[in-house]
Tab-separated table of C-alpha atoms in Angstrom:
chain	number	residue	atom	x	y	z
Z	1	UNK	CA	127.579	99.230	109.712
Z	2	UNK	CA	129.642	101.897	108.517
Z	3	UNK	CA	128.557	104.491	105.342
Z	4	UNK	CA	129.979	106.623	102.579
Z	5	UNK	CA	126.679	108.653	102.203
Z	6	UNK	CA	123.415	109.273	102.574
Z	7	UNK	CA	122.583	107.445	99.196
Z	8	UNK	CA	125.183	104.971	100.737
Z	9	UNK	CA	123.490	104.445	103.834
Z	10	UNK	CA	119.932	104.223	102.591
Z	11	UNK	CA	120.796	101.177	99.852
Z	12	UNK	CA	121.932	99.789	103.522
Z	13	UNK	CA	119.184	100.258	104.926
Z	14	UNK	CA	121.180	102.146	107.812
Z	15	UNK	CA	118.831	105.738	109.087
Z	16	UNK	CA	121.448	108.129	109.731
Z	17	UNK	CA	120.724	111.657	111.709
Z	18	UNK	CA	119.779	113.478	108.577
Z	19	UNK	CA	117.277	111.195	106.976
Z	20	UNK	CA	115.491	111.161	110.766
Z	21	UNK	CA	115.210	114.518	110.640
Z	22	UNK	CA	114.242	114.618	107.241
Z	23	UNK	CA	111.724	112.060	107.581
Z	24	UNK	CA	110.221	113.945	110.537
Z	25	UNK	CA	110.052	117.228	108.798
Z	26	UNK	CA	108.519	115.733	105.978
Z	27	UNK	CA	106.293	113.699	107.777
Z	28	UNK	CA	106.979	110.588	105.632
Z	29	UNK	CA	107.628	107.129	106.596
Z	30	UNK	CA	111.460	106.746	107.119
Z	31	UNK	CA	111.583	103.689	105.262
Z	32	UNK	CA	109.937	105.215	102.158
Z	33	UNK	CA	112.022	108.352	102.520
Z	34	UNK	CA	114.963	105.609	102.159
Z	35	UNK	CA	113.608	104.021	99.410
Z	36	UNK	CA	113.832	107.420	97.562
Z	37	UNK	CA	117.295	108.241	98.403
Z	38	UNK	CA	118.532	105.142	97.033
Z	39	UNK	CA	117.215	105.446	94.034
Z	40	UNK	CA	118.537	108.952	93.563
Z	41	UNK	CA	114.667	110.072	93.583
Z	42	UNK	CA	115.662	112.218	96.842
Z	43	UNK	CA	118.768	113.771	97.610
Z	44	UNK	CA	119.711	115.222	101.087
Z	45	UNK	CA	122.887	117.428	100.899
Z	46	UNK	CA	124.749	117.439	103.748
Z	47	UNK	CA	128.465	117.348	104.029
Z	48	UNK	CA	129.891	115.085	106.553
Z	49	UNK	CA	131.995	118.547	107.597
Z	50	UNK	CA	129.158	120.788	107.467
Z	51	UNK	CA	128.454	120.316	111.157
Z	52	UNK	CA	125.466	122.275	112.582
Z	53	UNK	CA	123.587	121.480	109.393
Z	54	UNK	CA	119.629	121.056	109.695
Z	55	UNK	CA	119.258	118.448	107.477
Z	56	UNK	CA	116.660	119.047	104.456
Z	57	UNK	CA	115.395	116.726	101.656
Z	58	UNK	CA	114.967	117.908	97.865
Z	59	UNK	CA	113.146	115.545	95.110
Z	60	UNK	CA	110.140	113.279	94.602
Z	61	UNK	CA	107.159	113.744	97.167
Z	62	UNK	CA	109.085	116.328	99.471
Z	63	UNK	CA	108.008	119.876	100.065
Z	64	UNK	CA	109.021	122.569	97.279
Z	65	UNK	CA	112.495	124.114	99.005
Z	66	UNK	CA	114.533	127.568	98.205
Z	67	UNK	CA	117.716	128.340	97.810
Z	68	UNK	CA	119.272	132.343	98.017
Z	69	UNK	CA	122.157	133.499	96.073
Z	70	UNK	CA	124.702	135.623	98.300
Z	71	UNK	CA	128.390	136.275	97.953
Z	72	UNK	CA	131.087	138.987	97.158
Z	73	UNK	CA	132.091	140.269	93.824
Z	74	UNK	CA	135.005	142.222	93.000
Z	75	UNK	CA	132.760	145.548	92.751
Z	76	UNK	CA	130.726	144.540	95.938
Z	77	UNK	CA	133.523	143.066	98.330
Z	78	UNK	CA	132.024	143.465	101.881
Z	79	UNK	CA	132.453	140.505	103.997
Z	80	UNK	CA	129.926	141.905	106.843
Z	81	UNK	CA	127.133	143.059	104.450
Z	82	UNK	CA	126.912	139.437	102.795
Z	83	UNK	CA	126.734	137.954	106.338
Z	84	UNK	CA	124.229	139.989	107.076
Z	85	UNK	CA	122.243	138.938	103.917
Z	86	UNK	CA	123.287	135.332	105.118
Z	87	UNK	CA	121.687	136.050	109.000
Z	88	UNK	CA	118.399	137.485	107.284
Z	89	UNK	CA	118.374	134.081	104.940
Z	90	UNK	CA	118.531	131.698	107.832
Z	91	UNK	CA	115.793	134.023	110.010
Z	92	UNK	CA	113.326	133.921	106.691
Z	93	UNK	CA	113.917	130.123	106.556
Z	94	UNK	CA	115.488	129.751	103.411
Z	95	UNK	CA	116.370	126.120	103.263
Z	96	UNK	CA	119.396	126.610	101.355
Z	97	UNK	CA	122.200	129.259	100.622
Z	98	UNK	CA	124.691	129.378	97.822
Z	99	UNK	CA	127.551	131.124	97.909
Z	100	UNK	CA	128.416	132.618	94.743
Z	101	UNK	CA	131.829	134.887	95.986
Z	102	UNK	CA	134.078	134.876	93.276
Z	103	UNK	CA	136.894	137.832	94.326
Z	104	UNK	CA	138.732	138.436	97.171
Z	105	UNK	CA	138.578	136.315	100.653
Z	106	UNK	CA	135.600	134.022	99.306
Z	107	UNK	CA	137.629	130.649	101.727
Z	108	UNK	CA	137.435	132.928	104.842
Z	109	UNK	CA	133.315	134.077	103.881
Z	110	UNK	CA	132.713	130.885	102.651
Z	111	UNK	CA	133.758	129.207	105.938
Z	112	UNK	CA	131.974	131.744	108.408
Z	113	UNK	CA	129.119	131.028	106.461
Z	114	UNK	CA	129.121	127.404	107.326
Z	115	UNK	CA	130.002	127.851	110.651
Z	116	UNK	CA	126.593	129.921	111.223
Z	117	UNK	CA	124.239	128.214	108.738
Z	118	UNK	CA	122.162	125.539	109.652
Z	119	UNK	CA	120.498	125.513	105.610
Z	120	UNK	CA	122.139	123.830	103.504
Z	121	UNK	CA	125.216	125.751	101.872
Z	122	UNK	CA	126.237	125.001	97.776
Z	123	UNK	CA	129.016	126.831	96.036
Z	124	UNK	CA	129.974	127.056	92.323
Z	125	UNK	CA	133.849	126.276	92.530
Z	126	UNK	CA	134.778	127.145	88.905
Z	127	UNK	CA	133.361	130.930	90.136
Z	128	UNK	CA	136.620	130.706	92.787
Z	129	UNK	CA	139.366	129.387	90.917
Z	130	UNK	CA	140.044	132.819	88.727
Z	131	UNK	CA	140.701	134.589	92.228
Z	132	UNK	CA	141.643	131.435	94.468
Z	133	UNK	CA	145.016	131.158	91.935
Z	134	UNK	CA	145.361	134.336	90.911
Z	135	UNK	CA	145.570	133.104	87.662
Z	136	UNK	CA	144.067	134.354	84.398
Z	137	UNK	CA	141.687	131.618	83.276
Z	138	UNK	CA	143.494	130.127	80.269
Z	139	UNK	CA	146.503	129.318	82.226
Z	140	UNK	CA	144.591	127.475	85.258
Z	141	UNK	CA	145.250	123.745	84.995
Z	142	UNK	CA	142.023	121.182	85.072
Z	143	UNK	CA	144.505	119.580	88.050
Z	144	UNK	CA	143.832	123.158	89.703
Z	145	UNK	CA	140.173	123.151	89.027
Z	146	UNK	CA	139.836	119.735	90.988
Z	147	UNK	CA	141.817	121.114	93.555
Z	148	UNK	CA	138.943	123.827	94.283
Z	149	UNK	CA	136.058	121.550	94.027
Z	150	UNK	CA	138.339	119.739	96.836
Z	151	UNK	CA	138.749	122.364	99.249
Z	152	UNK	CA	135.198	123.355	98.970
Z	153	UNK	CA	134.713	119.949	99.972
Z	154	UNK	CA	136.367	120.356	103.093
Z	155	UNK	CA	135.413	123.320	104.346
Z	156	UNK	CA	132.041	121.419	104.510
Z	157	UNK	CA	129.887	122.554	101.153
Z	158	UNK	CA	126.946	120.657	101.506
Z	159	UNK	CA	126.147	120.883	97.151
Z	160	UNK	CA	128.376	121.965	94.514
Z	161	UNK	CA	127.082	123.094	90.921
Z	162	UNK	CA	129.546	121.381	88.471
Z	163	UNK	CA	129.305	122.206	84.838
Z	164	UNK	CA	129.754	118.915	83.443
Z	165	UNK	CA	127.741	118.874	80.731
Z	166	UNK	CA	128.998	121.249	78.439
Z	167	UNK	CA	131.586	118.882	76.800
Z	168	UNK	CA	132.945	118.955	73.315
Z	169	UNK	CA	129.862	117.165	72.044
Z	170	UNK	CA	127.643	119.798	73.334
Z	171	UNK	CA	129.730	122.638	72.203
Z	172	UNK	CA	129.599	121.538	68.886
Z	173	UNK	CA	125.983	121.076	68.970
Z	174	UNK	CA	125.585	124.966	70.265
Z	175	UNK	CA	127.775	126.042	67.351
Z	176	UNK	CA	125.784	124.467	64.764
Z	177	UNK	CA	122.648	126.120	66.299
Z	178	UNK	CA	123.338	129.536	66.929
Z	179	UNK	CA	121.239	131.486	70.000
Z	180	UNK	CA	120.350	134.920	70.312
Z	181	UNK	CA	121.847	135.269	73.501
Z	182	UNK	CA	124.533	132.346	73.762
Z	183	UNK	CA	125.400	131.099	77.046
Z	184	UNK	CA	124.151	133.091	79.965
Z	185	UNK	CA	125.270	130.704	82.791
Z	186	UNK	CA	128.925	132.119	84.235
Z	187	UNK	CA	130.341	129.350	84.937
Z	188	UNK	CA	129.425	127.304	81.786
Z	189	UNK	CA	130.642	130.260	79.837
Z	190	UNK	CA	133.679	130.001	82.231
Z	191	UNK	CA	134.406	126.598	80.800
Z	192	UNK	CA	133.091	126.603	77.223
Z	193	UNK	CA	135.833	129.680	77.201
Z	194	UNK	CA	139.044	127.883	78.978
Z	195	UNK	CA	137.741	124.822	76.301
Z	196	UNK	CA	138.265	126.893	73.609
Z	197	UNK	CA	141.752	128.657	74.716
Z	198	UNK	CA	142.793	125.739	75.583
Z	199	UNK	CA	141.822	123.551	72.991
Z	200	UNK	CA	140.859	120.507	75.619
Z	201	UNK	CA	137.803	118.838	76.820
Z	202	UNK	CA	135.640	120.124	79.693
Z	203	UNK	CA	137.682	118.678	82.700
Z	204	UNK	CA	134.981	118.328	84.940
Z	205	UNK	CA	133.518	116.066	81.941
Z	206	UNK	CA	136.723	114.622	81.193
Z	207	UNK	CA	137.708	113.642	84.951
Z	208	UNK	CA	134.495	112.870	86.270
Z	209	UNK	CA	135.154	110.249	88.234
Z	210	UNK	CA	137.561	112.072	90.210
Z	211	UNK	CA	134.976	114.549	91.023
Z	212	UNK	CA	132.815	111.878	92.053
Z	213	UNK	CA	136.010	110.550	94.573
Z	214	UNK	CA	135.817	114.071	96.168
Z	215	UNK	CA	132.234	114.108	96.477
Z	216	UNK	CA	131.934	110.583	97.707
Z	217	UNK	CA	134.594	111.157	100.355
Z	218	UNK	CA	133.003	114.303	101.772
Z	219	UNK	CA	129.227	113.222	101.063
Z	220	UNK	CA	128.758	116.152	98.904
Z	221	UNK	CA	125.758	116.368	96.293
Z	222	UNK	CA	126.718	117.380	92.748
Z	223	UNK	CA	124.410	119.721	91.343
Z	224	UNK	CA	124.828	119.324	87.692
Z	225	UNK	CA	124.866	122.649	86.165
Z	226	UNK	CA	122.971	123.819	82.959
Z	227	UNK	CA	125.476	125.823	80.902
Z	228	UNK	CA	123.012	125.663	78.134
Z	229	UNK	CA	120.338	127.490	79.928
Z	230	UNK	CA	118.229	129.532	78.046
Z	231	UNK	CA	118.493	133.188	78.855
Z	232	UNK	CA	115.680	134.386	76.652
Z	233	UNK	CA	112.529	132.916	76.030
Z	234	UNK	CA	113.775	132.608	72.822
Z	235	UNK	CA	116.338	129.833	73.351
Z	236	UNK	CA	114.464	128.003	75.377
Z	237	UNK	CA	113.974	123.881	74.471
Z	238	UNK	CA	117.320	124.331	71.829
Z	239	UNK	CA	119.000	121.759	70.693
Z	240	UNK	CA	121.837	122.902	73.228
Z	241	UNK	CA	119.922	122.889	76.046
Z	242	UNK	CA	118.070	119.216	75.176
Z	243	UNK	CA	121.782	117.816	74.627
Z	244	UNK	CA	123.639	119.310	77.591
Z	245	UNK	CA	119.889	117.432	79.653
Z	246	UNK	CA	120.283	114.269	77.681
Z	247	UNK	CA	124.474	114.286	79.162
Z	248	UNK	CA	123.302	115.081	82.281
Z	249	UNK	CA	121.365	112.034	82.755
Z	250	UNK	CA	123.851	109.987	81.729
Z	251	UNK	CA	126.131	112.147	84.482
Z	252	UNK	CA	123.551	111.401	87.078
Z	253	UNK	CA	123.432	107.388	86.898
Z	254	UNK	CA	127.727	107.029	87.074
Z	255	UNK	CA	126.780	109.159	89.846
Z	256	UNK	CA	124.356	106.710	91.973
Z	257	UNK	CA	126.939	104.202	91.168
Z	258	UNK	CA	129.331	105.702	93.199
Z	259	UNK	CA	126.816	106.623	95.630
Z	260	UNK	CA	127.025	109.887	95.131
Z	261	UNK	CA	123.612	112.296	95.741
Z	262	UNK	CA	122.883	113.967	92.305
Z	263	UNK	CA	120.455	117.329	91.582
Z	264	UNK	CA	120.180	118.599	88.195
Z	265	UNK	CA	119.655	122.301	87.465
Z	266	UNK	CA	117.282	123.581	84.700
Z	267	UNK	CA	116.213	126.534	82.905
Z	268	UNK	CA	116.612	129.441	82.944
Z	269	UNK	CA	114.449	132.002	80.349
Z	270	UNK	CA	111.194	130.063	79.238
Z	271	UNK	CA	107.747	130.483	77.672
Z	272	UNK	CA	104.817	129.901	80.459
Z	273	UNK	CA	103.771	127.058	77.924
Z	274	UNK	CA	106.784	125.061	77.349
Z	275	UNK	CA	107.382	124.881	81.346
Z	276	UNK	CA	105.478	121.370	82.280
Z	277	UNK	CA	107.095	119.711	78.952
Z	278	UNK	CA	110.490	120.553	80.344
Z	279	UNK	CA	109.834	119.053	83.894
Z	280	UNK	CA	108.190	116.017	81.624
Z	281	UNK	CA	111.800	115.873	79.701
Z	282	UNK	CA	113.863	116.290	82.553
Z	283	UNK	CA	112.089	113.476	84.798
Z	284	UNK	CA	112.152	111.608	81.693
Z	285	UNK	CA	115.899	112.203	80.453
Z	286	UNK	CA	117.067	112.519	84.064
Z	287	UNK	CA	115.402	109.571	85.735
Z	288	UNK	CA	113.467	110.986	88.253
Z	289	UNK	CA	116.686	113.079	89.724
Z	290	UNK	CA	115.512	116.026	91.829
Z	291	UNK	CA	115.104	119.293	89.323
Z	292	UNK	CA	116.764	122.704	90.213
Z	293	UNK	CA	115.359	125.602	88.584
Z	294	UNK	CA	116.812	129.533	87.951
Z	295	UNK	CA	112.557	130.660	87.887
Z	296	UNK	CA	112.147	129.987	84.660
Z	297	UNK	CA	111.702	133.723	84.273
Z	298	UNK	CA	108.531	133.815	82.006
Z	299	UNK	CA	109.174	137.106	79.805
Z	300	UNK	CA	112.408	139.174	79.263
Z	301	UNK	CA	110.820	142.470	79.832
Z	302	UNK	CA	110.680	143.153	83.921
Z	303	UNK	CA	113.775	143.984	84.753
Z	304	UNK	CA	113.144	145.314	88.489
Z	305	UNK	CA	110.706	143.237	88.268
Z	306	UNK	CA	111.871	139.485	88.090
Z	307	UNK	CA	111.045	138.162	91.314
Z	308	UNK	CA	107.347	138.272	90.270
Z	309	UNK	CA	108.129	136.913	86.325
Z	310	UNK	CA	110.530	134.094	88.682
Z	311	UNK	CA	107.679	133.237	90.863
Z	312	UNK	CA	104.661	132.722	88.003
Z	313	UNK	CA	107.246	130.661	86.127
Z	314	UNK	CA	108.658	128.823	89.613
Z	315	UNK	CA	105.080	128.029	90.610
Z	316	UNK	CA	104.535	126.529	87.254
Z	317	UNK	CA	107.526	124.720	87.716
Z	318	UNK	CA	107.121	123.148	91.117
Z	319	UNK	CA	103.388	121.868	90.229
Z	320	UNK	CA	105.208	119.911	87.190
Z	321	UNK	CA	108.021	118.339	88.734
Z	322	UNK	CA	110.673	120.565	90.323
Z	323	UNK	CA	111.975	120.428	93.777
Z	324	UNK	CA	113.839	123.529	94.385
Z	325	UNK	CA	113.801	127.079	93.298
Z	326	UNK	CA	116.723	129.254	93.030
Z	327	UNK	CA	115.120	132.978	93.961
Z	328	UNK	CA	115.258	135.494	91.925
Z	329	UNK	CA	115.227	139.599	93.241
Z	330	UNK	CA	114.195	142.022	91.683
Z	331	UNK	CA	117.894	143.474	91.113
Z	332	UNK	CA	118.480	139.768	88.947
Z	333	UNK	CA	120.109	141.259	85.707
Z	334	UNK	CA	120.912	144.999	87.145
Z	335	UNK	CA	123.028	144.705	89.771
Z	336	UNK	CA	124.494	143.041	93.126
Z	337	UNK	CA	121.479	142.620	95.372
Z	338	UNK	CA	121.119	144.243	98.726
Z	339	UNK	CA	118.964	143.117	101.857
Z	340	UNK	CA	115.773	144.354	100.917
Z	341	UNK	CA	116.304	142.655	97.108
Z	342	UNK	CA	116.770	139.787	98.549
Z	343	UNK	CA	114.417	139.797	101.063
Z	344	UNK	CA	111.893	140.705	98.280
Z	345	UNK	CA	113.242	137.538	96.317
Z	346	UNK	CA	112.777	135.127	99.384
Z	347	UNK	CA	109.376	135.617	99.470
Z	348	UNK	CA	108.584	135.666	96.012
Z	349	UNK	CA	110.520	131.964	96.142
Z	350	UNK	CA	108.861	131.045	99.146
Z	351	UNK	CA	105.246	131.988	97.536
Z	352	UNK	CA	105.999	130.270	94.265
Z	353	UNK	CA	107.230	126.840	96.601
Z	354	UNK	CA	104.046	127.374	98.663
Z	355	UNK	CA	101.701	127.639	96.095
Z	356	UNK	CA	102.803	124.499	94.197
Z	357	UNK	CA	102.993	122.292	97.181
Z	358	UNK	CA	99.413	122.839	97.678
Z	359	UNK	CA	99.275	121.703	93.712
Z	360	UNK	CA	100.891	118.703	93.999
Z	361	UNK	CA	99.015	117.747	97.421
Z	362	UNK	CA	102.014	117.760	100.018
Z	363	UNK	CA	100.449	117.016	102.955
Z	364	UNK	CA	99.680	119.282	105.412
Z	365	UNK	CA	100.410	122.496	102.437
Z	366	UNK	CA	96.626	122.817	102.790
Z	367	UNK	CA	96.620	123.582	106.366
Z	368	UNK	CA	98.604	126.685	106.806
Z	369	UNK	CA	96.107	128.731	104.375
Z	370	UNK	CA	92.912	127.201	105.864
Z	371	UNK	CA	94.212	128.541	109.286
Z	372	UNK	CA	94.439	131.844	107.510
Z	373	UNK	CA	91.105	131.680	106.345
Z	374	UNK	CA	89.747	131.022	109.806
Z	375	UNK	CA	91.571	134.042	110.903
Z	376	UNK	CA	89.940	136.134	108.265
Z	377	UNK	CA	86.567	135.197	108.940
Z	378	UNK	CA	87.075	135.996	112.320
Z	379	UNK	CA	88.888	139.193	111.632
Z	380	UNK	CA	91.227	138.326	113.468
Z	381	UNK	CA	93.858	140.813	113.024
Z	382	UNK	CA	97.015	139.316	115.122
Z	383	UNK	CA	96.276	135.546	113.960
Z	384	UNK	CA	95.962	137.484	110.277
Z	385	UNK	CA	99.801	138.766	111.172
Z	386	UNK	CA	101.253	135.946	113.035
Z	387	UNK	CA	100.079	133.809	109.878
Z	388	UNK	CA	101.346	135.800	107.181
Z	389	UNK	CA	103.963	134.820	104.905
Z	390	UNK	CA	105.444	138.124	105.759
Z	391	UNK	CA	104.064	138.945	108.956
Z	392	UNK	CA	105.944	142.587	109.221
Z	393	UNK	CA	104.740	144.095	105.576
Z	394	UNK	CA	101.150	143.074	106.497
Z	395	UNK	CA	101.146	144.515	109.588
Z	396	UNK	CA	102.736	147.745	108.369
Z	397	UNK	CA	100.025	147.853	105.816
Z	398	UNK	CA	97.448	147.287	107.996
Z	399	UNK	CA	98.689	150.402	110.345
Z	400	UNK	CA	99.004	152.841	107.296
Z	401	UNK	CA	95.482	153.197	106.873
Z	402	UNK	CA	93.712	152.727	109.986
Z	403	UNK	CA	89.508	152.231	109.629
Z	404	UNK	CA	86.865	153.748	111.657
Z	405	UNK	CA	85.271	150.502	112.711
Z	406	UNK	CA	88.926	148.717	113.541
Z	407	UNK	CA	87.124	144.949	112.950
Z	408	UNK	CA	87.441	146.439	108.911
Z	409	UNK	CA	90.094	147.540	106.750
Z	410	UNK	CA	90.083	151.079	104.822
Z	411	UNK	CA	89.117	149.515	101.838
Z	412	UNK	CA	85.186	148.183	102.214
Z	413	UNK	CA	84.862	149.970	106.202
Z	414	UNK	CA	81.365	148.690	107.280
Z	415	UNK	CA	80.796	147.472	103.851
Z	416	UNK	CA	82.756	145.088	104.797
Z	417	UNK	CA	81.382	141.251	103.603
Z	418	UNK	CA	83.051	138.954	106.127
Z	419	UNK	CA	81.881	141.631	109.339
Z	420	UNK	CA	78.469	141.412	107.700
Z	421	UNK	CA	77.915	138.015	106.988
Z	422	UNK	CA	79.279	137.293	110.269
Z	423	UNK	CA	76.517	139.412	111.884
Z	424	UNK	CA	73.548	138.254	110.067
Z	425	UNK	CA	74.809	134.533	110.659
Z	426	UNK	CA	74.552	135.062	114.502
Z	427	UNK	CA	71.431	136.970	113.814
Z	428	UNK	CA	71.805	140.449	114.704
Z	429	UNK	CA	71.475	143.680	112.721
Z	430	UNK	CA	73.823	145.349	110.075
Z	431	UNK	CA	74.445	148.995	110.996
Z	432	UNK	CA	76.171	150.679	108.140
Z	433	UNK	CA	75.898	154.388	108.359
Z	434	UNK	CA	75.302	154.049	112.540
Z	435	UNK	CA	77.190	152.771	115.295
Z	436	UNK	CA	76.332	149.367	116.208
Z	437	UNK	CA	73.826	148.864	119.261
């Protein structure tokens, strides 16, 4: 029985590759996994191009999954240090890349990045068409902008964000409610901008359903993208940002109709306490479609800092209703981020992910930090390593400061509860201020 996608396939009742190796990783039953995907509940991006892809699910009852942000910039326009960045992604486990070039060669990084990636690649094609034409924007043609989101297709881009839902409607609902700091997301402002020079509606709005013929013939997953993101905490749950949602929803089930997989991206700049009533709207206004959030970053005064304001509001996030969690490094609002920014941001996502899986009871989240407890009480230094969620900071820690008893760290020495309980649980004597018998 042949298939146009993975949504495709699982209304069918057909188990392709992907949601095998989905189902395994997840440890779900296949058939439920299907039962998700069909209903748009799950989506599992993966191009039919993108060849040596490791399939991964995102949505309702899955683990929490991360994506990185990579890609060259007209200031920043190294080819080899991104793909570096790109081989320390995959080795950390990131489950999914984007590639965010927008000057220069971004086809030829864009395709060695899918040649070596097994994660899931997504790309932002209105961040390419300024430098894939050459063009300034007003004069780019909404035939040219379909023409990118095609070739991105092709060269096998397993999710695409496309700005849909900042049409005319929406605009006029962000004029009449001005913001302190307007639109923050590129490529919305991209489009809200070519809207205005050109006096025309949003073409990815306006020929939506021949985005949804590229996607469908390529299996690619539309990530709706949320121009309307708040980028303070002070524009957060806005009448722009509830109005571009509400569109997005209605985005998302022409989607499914067309088979086509469907994530929607979210804030953005939020409050702690307005974070589960978003993931409440979102499921609600969205119909269950898996949620893609930028943090939220919960206070607008860390800059250096943001992985850690990301990964409080990500955590929050996750436990509520999210599925995947765009990192944030600490260079997010200063500058291009190198390897050890990014590295830093991995793990911050990676925490946030891990910390709300155990939340929402994924099976099995439980397992990996009762394992580490075991180690501890053992004092078992190398388990303590080999389990860590960074394995080579802990270690380097841990060889800093070396103790004089080397069961102990530097910090309690003999003092030390876990060595001492351990001893007077098997019986035997605590010697504090002399060497043990």
């Amino acid at each position: 029985m042949n298939y146009t996608t993975q949504m495709d396939a699982a209304k069918k009742g057909i188990i392709t590759k992907e949601i095998e190796t989905v189902a395994k990783k997840e440890n779900m039953d296949v058939q439920k996994l299907m039962q998700l995907i069909s209903k748009g509940k799950v989506a599992i991006p993966a191009n039919k191009n993108h060849k040596n892809i490791s399939a991964e699910g995102v949505g309702k009852g899955l683990k929490t999954k991360i994506n990185v942000n990579l890609g060259i910039s007209k200031d920043c326009c190294n080819i080899d240090i991104e793909l570096d960045k790109v081989k320390k992604a995959i080795e950390m486990k990131a489950e999914a890349i984007m590639d965010l070039s927008c000057f220069g060669k971004t086809r030829e990084f864009r395709n060695r990045l899918i040649d070596i990636s097994p994660a899931m690649i997504g790309t932002v094609p209105m961040y390419d068409a300024v430098g894939f034409y050459d063009k300034e924007l007003k004069d780019i043609t909404a035939e040219e902008l379909l023409n990118v989101i095609e070739t991105h297709a092709k060269d096998g881009v397993d999710f695409m964000t496309i700005h849909a839902g900042i049409n005319r409607e929406t605009a006029e609902v962000f004029k009449r409610n001005p913001r302190l700091m307007n639109f923050v997301s590129r490529g919305g402002s991209l489009l809200y901008a070519w809207m205005h020079l050109n006096n025309r509606e949003n073409p990815f709005y306006e020929y939506f359903d021949k985005v949804l013929d590229i996607c469908e013939k390529y299996d690619v997953t539309i990530s709706l993208g949320d121009s309307c993101r708040p980028g303070c905490i002070d524009d957060s749950t806005d009448p722009s940002q509830i109005k571009e949602l509400m569109t997005l929803g209605e985005l998302a089930k022409r989607a499914w109709k067309r088979n086509v997989q469907v994530m929607i991206e979210g804030p953005g700049h939020m409050a702690l306490d307005e974070i589960k009533a978003n993931m409440i709207l979102e499921r609600k206004l969205c119909h269950d479609a898996p949620f893609y959030v930028l943090g939220p970053i919960v206070t607008d005064i860390a800059p250096g800092y943001d992985h850690i304001t990301s990964a409080i509001g990500g955590s929050i996030a996750a436990t509520y209703g999210a599925d995947f969690l765009c990192y944030v490094t600490p260079a997010e609002h200063l500058r291009l981020p190198d390897l050890e920014d990014m590295k830093e941001g991995i793990i911050a996502a990676k925490i946030a992910a891990h910390v709300a899986d155990i939340a929402k009871g994924i099976k099995g989240a439980r397992d990996w930090d009762n394992k580490m407890a075991h180690a501890r009480r053992e004092l078992d230094w190398e388990e303590i390593f080999k389990l860590a969620i960074d394995p080579e900071k802990a270690r380097k820690y841990r060889e800093s400061s070396r103790p004089e008893d080397e069961k102990t760290c530097t910090m309690c020495g003999k003092m030390c509860a876990v060595r001492n309980m351990n001893k007077v649980m098997e019986g035997k004597n605590i010697n504090i201020l002399r060497d043990d018998d």
